[in-house]
mmCIF file of C-alpha atoms in Angstrom:
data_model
loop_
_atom_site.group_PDB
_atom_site.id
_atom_site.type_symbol
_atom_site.label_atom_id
_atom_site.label_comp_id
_atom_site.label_asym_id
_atom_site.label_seq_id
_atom_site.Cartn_x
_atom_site.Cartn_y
_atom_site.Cartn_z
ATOM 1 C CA UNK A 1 -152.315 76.217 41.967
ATOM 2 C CA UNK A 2 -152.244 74.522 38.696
ATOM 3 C CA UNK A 3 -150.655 71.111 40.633
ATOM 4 C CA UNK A 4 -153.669 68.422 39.812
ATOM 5 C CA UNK A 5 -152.547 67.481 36.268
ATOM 6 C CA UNK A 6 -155.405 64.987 36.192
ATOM 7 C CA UNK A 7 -157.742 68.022 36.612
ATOM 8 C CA UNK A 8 -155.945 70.140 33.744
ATOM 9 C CA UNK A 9 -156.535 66.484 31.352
ATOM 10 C CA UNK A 10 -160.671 66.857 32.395
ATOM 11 C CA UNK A 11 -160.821 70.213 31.554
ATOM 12 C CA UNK A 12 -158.712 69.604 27.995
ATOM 13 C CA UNK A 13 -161.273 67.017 27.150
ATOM 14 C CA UNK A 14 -164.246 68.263 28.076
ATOM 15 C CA UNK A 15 -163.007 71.398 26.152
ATOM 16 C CA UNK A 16 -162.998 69.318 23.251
ATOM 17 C CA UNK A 17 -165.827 66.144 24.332
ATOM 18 C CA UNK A 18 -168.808 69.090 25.712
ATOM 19 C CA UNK A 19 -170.070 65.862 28.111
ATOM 20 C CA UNK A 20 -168.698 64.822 31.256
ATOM 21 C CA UNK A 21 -169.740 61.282 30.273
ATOM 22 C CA UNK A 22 -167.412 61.456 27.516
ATOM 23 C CA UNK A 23 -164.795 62.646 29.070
ATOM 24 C CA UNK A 24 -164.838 60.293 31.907
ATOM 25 C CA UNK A 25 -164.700 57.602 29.121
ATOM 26 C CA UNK A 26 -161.991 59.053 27.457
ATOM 27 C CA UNK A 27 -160.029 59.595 30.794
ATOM 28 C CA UNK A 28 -161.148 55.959 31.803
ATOM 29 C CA UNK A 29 -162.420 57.591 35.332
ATOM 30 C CA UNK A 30 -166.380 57.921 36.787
ATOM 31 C CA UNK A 31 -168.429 61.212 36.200
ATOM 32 C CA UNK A 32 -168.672 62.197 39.376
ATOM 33 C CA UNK A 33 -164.589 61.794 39.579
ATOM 34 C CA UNK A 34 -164.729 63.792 36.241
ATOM 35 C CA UNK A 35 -167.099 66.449 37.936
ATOM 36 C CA UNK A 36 -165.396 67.046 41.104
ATOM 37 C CA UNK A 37 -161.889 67.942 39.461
ATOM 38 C CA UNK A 38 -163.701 70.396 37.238
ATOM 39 C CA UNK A 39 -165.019 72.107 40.358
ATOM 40 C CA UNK A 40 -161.871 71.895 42.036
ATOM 41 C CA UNK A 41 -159.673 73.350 39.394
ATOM 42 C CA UNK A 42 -162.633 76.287 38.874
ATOM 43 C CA UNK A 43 -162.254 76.893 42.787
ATOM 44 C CA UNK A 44 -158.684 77.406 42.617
ATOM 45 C CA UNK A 45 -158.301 79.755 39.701
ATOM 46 C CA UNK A 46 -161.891 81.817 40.779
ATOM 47 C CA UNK A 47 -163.309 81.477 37.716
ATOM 48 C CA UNK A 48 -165.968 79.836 35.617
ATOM 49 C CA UNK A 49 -164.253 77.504 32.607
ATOM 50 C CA UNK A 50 -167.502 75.751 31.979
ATOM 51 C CA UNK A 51 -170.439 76.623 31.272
ATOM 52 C CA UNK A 52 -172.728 73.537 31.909
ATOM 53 C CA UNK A 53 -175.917 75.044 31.729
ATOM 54 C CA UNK A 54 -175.482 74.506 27.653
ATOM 55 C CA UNK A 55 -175.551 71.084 25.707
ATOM 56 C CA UNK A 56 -173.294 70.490 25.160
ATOM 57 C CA UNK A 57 -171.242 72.252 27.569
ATOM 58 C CA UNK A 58 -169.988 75.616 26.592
ATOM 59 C CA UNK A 59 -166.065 77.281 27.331
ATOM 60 C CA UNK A 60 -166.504 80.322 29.409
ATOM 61 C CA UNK A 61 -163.720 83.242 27.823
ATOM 62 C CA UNK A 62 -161.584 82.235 30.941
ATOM 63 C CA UNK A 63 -161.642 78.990 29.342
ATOM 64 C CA UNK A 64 -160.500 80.484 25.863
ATOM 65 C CA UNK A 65 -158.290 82.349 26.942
ATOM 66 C CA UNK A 66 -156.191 79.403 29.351
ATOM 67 C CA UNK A 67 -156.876 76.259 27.353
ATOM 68 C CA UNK A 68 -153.910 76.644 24.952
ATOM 69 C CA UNK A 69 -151.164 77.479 27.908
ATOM 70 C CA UNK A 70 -152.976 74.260 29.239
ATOM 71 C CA UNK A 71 -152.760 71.785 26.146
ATOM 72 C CA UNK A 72 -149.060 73.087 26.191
ATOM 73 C CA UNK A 73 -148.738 71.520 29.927
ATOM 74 C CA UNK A 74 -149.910 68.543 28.872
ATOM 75 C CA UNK A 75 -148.220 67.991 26.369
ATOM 76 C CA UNK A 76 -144.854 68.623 27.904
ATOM 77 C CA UNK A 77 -146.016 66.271 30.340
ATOM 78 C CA UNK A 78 -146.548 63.771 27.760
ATOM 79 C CA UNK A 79 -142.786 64.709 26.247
ATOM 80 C CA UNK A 80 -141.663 64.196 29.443
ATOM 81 C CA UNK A 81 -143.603 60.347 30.061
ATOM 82 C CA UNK A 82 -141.654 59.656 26.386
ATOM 83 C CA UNK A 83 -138.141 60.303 27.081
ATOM 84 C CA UNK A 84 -138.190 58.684 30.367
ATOM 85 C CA UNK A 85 -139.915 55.393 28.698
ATOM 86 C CA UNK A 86 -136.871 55.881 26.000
ATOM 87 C CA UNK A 87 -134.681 54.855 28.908
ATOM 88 C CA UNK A 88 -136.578 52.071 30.258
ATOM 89 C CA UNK A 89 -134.890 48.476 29.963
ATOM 90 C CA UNK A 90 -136.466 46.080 28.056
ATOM 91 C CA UNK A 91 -137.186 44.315 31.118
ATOM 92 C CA UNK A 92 -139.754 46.951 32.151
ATOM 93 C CA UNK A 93 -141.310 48.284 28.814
ATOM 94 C CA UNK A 94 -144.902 48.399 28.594
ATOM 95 C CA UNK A 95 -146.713 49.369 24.684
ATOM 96 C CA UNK A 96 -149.895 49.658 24.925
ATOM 97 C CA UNK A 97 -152.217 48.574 21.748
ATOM 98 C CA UNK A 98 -155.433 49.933 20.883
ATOM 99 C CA UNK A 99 -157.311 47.447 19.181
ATOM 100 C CA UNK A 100 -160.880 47.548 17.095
ATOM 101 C CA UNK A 101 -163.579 44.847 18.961
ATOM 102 C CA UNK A 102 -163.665 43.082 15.477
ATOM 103 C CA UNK A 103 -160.233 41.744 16.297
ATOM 104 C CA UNK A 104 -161.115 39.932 19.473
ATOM 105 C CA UNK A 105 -161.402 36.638 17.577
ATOM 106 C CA UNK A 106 -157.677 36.692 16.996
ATOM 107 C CA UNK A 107 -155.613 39.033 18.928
ATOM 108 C CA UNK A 108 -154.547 37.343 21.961
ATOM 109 C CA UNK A 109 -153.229 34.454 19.989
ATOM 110 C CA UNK A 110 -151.286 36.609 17.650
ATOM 111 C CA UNK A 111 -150.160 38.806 21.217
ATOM 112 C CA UNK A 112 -149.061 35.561 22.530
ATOM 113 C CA UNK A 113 -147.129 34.800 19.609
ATOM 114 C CA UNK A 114 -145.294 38.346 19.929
ATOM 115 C CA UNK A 115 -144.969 37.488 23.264
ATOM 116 C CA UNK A 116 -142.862 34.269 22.871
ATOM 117 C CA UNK A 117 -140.154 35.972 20.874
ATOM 118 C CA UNK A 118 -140.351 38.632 23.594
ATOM 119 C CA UNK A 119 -141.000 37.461 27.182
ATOM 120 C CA UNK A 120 -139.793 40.461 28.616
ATOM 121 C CA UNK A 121 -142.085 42.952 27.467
ATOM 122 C CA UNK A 122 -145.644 43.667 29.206
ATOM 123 C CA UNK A 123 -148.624 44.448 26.985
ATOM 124 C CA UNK A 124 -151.824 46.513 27.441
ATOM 125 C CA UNK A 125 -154.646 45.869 25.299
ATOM 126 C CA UNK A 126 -157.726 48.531 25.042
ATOM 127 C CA UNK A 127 -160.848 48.463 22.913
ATOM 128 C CA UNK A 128 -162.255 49.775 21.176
ATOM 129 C CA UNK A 129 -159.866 52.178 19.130
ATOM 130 C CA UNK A 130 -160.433 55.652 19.884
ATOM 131 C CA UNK A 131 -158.088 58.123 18.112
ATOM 132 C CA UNK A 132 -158.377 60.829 20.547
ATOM 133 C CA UNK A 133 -157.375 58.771 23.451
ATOM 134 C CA UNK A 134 -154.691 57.883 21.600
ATOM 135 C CA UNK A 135 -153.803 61.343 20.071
ATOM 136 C CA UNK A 136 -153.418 62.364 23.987
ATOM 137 C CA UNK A 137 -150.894 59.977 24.908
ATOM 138 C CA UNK A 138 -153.395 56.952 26.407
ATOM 139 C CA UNK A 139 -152.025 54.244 23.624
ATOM 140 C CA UNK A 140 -148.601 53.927 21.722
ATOM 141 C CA UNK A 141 -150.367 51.610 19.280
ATOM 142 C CA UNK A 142 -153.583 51.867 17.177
ATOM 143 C CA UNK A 143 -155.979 49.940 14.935
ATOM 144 C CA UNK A 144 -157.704 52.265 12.663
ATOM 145 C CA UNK A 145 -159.895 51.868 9.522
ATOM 146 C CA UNK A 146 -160.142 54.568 6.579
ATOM 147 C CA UNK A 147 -158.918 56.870 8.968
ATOM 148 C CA UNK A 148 -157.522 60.060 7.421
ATOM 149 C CA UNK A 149 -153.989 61.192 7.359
ATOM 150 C CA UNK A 150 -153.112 62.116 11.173
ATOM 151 C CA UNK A 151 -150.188 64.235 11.794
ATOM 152 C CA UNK A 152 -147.427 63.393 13.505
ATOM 153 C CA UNK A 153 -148.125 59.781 13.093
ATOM 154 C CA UNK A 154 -146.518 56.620 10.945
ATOM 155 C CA UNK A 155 -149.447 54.639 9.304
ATOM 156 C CA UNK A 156 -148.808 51.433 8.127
ATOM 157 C CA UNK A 157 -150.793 49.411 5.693
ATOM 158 C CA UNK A 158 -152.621 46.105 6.875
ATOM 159 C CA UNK A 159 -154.564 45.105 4.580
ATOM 160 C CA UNK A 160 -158.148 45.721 3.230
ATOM 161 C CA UNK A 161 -161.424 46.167 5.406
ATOM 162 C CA UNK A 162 -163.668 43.920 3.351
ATOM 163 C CA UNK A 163 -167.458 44.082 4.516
ATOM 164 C CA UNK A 164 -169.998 41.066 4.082
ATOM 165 C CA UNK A 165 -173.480 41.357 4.032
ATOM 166 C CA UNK A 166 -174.982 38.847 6.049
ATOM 167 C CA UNK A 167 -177.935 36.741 7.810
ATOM 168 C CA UNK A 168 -178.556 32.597 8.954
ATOM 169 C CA UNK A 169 -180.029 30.266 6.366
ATOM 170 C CA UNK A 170 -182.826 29.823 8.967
ATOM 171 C CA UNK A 171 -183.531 33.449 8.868
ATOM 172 C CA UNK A 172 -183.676 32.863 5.227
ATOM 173 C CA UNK A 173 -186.191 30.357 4.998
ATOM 174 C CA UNK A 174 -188.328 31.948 7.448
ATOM 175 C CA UNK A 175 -188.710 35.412 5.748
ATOM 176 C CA UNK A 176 -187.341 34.604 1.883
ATOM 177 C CA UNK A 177 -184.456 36.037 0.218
ATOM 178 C CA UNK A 178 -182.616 39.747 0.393
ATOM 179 C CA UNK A 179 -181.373 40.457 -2.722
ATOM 180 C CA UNK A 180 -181.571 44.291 -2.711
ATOM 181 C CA UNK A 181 -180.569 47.257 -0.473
ATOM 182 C CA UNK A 182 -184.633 47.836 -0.950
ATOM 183 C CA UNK A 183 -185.231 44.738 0.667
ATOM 184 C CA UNK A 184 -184.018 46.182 4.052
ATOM 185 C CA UNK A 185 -187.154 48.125 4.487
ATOM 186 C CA UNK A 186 -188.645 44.650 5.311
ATOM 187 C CA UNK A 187 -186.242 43.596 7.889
ATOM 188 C CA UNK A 188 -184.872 44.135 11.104
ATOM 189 C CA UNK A 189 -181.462 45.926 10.395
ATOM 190 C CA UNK A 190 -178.257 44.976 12.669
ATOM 191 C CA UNK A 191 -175.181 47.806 12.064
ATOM 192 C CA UNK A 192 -172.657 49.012 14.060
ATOM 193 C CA UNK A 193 -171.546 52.599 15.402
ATOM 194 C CA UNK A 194 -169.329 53.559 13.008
ATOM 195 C CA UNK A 195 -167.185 55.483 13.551
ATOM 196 C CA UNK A 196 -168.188 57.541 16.447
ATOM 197 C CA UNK A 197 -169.926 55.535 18.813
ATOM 198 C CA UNK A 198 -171.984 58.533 19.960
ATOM 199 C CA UNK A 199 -173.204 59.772 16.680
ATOM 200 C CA UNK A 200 -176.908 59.814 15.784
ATOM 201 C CA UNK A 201 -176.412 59.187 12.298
ATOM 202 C CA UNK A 202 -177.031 55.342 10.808
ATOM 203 C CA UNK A 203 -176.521 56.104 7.163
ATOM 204 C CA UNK A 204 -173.594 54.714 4.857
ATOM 205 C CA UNK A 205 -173.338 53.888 1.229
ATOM 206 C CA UNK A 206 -173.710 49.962 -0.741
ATOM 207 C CA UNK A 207 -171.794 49.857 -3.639
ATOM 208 C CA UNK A 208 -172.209 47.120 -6.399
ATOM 209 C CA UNK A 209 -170.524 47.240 -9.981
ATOM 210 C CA UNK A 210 -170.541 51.584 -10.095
ATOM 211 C CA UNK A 211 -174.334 51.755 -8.204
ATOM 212 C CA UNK A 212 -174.650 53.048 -4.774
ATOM 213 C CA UNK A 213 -177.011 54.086 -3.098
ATOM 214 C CA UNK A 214 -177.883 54.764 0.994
ATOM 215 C CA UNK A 215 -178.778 52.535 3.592
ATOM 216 C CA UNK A 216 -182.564 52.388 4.494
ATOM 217 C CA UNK A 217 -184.256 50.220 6.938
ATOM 218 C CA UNK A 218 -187.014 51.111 9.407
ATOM 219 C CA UNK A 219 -186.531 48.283 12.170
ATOM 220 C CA UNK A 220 -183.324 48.982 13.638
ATOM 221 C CA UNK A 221 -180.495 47.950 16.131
ATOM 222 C CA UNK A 222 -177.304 49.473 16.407
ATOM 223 C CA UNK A 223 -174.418 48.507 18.592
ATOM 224 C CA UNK A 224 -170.963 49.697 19.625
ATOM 225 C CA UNK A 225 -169.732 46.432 19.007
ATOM 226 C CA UNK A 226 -169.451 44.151 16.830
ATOM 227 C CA UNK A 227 -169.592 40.814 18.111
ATOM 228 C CA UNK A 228 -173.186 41.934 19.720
ATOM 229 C CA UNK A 229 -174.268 42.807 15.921
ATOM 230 C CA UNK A 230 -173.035 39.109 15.205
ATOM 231 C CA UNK A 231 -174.394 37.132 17.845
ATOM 232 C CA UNK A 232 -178.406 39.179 17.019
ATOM 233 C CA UNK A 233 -178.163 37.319 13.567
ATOM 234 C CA UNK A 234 -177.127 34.220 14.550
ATOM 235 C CA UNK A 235 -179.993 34.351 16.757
ATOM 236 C CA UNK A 236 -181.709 34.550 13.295
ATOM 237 C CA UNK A 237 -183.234 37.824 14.334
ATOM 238 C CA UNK A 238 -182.109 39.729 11.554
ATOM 239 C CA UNK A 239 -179.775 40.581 9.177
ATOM 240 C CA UNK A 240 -176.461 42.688 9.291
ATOM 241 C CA UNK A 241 -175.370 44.414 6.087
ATOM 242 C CA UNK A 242 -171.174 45.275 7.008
ATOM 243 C CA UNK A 243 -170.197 42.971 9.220
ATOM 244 C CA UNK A 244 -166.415 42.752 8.736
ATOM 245 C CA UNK A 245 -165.123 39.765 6.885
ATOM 246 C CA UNK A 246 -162.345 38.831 9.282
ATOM 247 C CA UNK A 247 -164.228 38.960 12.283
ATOM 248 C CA UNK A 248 -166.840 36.387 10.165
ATOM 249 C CA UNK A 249 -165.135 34.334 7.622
ATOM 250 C CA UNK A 250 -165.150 30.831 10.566
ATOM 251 C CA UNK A 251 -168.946 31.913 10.518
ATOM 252 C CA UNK A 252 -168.964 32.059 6.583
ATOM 253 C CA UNK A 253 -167.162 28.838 6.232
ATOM 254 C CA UNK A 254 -168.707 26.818 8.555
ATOM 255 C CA UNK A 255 -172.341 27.507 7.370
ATOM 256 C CA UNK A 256 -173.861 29.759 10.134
ATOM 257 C CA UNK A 257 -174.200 33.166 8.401
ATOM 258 C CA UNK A 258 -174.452 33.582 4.585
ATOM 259 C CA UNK A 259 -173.824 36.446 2.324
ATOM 260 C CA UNK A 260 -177.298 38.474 1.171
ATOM 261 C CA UNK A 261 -178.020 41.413 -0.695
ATOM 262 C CA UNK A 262 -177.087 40.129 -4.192
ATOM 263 C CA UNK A 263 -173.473 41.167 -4.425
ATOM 264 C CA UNK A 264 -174.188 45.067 -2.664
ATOM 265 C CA UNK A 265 -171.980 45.539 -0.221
ATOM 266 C CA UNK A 266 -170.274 48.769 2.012
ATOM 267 C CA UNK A 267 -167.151 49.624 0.302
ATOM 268 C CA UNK A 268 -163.717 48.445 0.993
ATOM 269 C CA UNK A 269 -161.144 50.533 2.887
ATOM 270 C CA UNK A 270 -157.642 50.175 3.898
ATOM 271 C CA UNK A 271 -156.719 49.703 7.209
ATOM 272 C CA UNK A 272 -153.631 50.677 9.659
ATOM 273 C CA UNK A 273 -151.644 50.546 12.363
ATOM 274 C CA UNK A 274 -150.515 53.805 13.206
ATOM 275 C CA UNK A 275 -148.276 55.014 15.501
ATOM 276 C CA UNK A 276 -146.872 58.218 16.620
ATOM 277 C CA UNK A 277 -143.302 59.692 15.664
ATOM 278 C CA UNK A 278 -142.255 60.391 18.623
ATOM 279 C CA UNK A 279 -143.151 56.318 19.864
ATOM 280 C CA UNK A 280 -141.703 55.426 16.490
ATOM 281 C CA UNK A 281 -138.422 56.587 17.996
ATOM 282 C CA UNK A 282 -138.235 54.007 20.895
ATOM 283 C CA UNK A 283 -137.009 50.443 19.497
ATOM 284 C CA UNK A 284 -139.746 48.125 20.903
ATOM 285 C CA UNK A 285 -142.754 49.945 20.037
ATOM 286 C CA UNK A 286 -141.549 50.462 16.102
ATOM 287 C CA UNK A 287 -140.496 46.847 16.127
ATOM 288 C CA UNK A 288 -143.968 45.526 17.725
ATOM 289 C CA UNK A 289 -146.324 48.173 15.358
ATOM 290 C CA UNK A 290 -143.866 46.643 12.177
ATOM 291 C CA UNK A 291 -144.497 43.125 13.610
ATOM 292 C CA UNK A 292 -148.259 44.390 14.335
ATOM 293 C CA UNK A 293 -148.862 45.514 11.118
ATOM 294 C CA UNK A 294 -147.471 42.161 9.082
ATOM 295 C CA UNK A 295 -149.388 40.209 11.107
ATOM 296 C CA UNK A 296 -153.026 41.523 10.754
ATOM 297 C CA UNK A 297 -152.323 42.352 6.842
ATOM 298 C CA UNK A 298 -151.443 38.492 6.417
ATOM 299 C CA UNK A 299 -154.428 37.364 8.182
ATOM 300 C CA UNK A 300 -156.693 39.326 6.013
ATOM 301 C CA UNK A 301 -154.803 38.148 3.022
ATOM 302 C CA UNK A 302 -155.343 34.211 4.049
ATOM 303 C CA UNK A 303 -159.869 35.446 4.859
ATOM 304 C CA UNK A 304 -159.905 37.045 1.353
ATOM 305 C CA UNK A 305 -158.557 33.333 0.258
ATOM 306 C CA UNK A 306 -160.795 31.456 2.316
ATOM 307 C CA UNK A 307 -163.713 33.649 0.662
ATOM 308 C CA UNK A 308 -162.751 33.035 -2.313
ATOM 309 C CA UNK A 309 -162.689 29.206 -1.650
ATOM 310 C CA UNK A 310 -166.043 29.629 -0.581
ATOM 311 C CA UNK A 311 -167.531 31.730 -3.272
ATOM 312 C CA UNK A 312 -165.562 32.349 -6.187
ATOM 313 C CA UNK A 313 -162.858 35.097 -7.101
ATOM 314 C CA UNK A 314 -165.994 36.983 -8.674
ATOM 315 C CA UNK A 315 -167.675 37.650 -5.602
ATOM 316 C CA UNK A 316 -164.825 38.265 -3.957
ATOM 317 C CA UNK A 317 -163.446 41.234 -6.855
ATOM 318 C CA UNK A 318 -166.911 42.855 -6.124
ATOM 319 C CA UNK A 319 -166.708 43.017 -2.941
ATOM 320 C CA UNK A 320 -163.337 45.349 -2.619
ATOM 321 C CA UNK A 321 -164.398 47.621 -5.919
#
């Protein structure tokens, strides 16, 4: 009865995501896909697991009272997947990375790079990061930002998340300077989701020199990714207040976007790569997150330099306090 493991993995999720949207996403199938494995799974057993006439979607008690014995199939499944990629040659090993869509601007050259020393191995890349995607098994890799401890998991350091505070010298002239979080009141706003892409919520915290104090604007636009918030201001059509300063700094140095806000700022985070223990066990994939993890952590280490080139060791020190 219980033979359509894809239909146990829609009911987990939904279990978890309330939305058939979202878990479609998460699954990487369509809705109605989603939908019709829920019904047939609900067929089989003669019972209601969801109740959909809620929102978001409600467990039944049938659904209580299964969902761990199912989470337990799973994830034997997922033991299983693991010991059998153990024994995989090089020849045929696949890792899978989960990426942020901030790192676009560099991560196929560095993958190429890793690549060269390593012809034989096959890559998947997937973005954005989404930890419970990869908390179920759907990545071996994953980029993550002030993400708290996960367990079960190595995290490795790479580096600092440094936001900038940014708009185009023409958007400048046009509608004078932004030297204040205040000053946002009078201007269309750019900011990503962060860090759930479904949340309703826009606020964060500037920081300068001990102040905070929350984000406010009343114009608007927020985007689940990043290089859309970057290409709206350099259509000088606003101004975005954390755009991250790796994803930037060629914009920074090159004169398109400048920083605004008089030195306030979101605060500074660390960032990881983070794998999980059991995937830290097979060679290749703690070799490549080691590798991984060097590699981004040295790039932001040579865009805190170039900032500093640009603007002084001053601005930089307030930006990561």
């Amino acid at each position: 009865m219980l033979n359509d493991l894809e239909a146990l993995e829609v009911f987990a999720s939904l279990c978890t995501t309330g939305s058939i949207q979202k878990t479609a996403q998460a699954l990487g199938i369509d809705s109605p896909t989603a939908s019709r494995k829920l019904t047939k799974l609900e067929t089989q057993l003669g019972r209601q697991l969801i109740n959909r006439e809620k929102r978001p979607f409600e467990m039944t008690a049938d659904a209580c009272a299964i969902i761990g014995s199912v989470k337990k199939i799973l994830e034997e499944r997922q033991q299983i997947e693991t010991y059998y990629r153990r024994l995989q040659s090089d020849d045929a090993m696949l890792i899978r990375v989960m990426i942020g869509n901030a790192h676009i601007n560099f991560a196929t050259k560095f993958i190429l790079e890793y690549a060269e020393q390593f012809p034989k191995l096959r890559f998947n890349m997937l973005s954005p990061s989404d930890v419970p995607s990869f908390l179920e098994g759907k990545a071996d890799v994953i980029c993550l930002s002030a993400q708290a401890q996960l367990s079960n998991c190595i995290m490795l350091p790479r580096g600092r998340m440094i936001f900038v505070p940014v708009a185009t010298p023409q958007y400048l002239k046009e509608h004078g300077p932004i030297n204040h979080p205040d000053d946002l009141l009078h201007h269309r706003v750019f900011s990503n989701l962060y860090p759930n892409s479904f949340s309703l919520n826009s606020n964060y915290q500037l920081t300068k020199k001990g102040q905070s104090c929350s984000f406010q604007a009343i114009d608007t636009i927020r985007y689940s990714n990043v290089e859309m918030t970057r290409r709206s201001v350099l259509e000088h059509a606003g101004i975005a207040p954390c755009m991250p300063l790796f994803f930037i700094i060629d914009d920074l140095e090159a004169g398109r976007l400048v920083p605004v806000l008089g030195g306030w700022h979101r605060p500074s985070h660390q960032n990881y790569v983070v794998c999980k223990d059991d995937d830290w066990k097979i060679r290749q994939i703690r070799m490549f997150s080691n590798w991984w993890a060097q590699k981004l952590g040295d790039y932001e280490k040579e865009c805190e330099a170039r900032l500093i080139k640009l603007y002084g060791r001053k601005f930089f020190l307030n930006l990561i306090h």
